[in-house]
Amino acid sequence: MAFAIPTGDSVRPTDWAGLGWLFLFFWYFPGINQLLLLTTGFVGSVPLRQSLVFSLLWLVPVMIFPRMTRPFAAVIGVILWFFSLFGLFFYFIYQQEFSQSVIFIIFESNETEASEYAAQYFAWWMIPALLAYTTGAVLLWKRLRPVFLSGRHTWGFTAAVTVLLFIFPIGKAIANKGASLLTVQGVLEKNMGPVIPWQMPVAYIQYREQLASMQALLEDNARLPPLANLRDAHAGQPSTLVLVIGESTNRQHMSLYGYARPTTPKLDAMRDQLLVFNNVVSPRPYTIEVLQQALTFADQEHPNLYLTRPSLMNMMKQAGYKSYWITNQQTLTKRNTMLTTFSKQTEEQFYLNHNRSQNSPQYDGAVLEPFQQILRDPAPRKFIVVHLLGTHSKYHFRFPPEYEQFSGRKGLPTTLDDNQVEVVNDYDNAVLYNDYVVSSLIASLSQASPHAMLVYFSDHGEDVFDSAGHKVFGRIEDTPTLPMYAIPFLVWMSDGWRSERPLNYSRETLDRHYSTSHFIHTWAELAGLTFDDFEASKSLVNKAFKERPLLVGNPYKPKSMTDLRAQMPAAEGR
Ligand SMILES: [Zn+2]
């Protein structure tokens, strides 16, 4: 095959229209998505600009090898088309940008979760939309023709693109930050990160780096200095303390919190044995990001403290508890996750979810047997974390058939369409089953140990067409609604435990506005532990409690954070 390296300056006049079609073709794939995003007003013009300048890059090879224009454009087109689908479908579903952080969440989620989401959100109109989009690409490709430029113009253009895309931004960064490989990598990641097809590989490289640092974190964690002056009000006494972490359960769907449907009959029945906190929220709408704060000293203002301070698991170990982690979440997939890191800070782990697909029935009742097994363990002081799958989508797979009790439209907003009604019914049935699991854990614990305590909260909430307008579904950090963060927060104590160290549980206490980002202080106090860094004002049950803004949003973009109290009634709940 002969490549025609263009030579001479007198070949033919420049085919500007041909160049225009080529550029339009390469820009079509990132461009359609960027144009759609601009109409929502959520995204600035930077990704659009990046997609425009990086589309110039594809012109270089077709200028150097003009005879290869159509086959080359076809290959690049298919690659760009494929990678553009992620962003396009994400836009169809959320009208949001498919950003690096979204991709991280997908990598962090277990493999099949993404396809499960896709199934849940799929709508018929997406097929014709996809066909139209693809047809547009094919029609554009048919118009492409080789453009023969003079050698001088070709190399001049190549040099200009190289300067514009690489030399100028890298030079500028080196001038500001000094020359290093990291500087260069940072510029490339920042500029190419928003642009397909580089988006995925860039995000994956960054994700792998984060994961490697997680592994290091586990090693670092083992070397952290212990909490200074740890004192234990229950020192030496046999006790069992349990932390149950729920999943995607919005308290506004629990009758315990006033929901019209009786979704939590068992917890309702034991209400007088429970401390039900009415205004607790999660700091973020994603599991890992919440637990990085709830289980450590990190919070929205100091998001990195999980790296340098002991965790709640470390604390309990230091206090002399044998610790266990039972999880019904898919933690042990090929990819290790932050969840695995936390679970490995306990002494014994029970990983119950071995499904390849989360899109299959996996019921939280599976935690009850290992829970009983641990309760029979002769270790006198036990700390048990139970991590539920809760009411995570797909809701229909979270409860066995006999819990399918809510159907029809009774008790639901009249504005919901039939599909939405079905989703809410599935969710409410999942909440009903969650009620059985949580209340069964409490029942087992109360039989097993006279000195026992159990705390249950959900990692975050879920907007199941709850917020005003009844249109929002799921969780999106950029557009926070109260249901995404409104979580149940309950404490159960055995009589023995409660009478030993009476704390303050007035109505005022139960109505306090609180974020689980400071949970470690509440847990410490409930467990009877104090230490130098304990902050009474961050403990939900302390006399010296001080209300703080309920910051939600990405703590690494402090300006994006908002105070959720603006969406909360002065005293929500009862
Ligand atoms: Zn979650």
mmCIF file of C-alpha atoms and ligand atoms in Angstrom, residues 113 117 245-249 284-288 290-291 329 387-389 392 458-462 475, ligand 1:
data_model
loop_
_atom_site.group_PDB
_atom_site.id
_atom_site.type_symbol
_atom_site.label_atom_id
_atom_site.label_comp_id
_atom_site.label_asym_id
_atom_site.label_seq_id
_atom_site.Cartn_x
_atom_site.Cartn_y
_atom_site.Cartn_z
ATOM 1 C CA GLU A 113 -24.172 -2.946 39.228
ATOM 2 C CA TYR A 117 -28.714 0.388 36.676
ATOM 3 C CA ILE A 245 -25.182 -0.336 58.329
ATOM 4 C CA GLY A 246 -28.163 -0.274 55.994
ATOM 5 C CA GLU A 247 -28.204 0.566 52.322
ATOM 6 C CA SER A 248 -30.210 3.118 50.336
ATOM 7 C CA THR A 249 -33.014 3.250 52.898
ATOM 8 C CA ARG A 284 -22.935 12.025 50.795
ATOM 9 C CA PRO A 285 -25.235 9.871 48.671
ATOM 10 C CA TYR A 286 -22.745 7.043 47.984
ATOM 11 C CA THR A 287 -21.801 4.071 50.144
ATOM 12 C CA ILE A 288 -18.004 4.257 50.122
ATOM 13 C CA VAL A 290 -20.232 7.933 53.422
ATOM 14 C CA LEU A 291 -18.413 5.140 55.228
ATOM 15 C CA GLN A 329 -22.589 -6.588 49.830
ATOM 16 C CA HIS A 387 -23.366 -4.418 56.400
ATOM 17 C CA LEU A 388 -26.687 -4.981 54.655
ATOM 18 C CA LEU A 389 -27.676 -4.774 51.019
ATOM 19 C CA HIS A 392 -30.415 -1.109 47.083
ATOM 20 C CA SER A 458 -28.603 3.533 56.511
ATOM 21 C CA ASP A 459 -25.504 4.617 54.610
ATOM 22 C CA HIS A 460 -27.614 7.166 52.695
ATOM 23 C CA GLY A 461 -31.176 7.576 51.486
ATOM 24 C CA GLU A 462 -32.734 7.265 48.055
ATOM 25 C CA ARG A 475 -29.190 9.747 43.979
HETATM 26 ZN ZN ZN B 1 -25.043 2.877 49.471
#
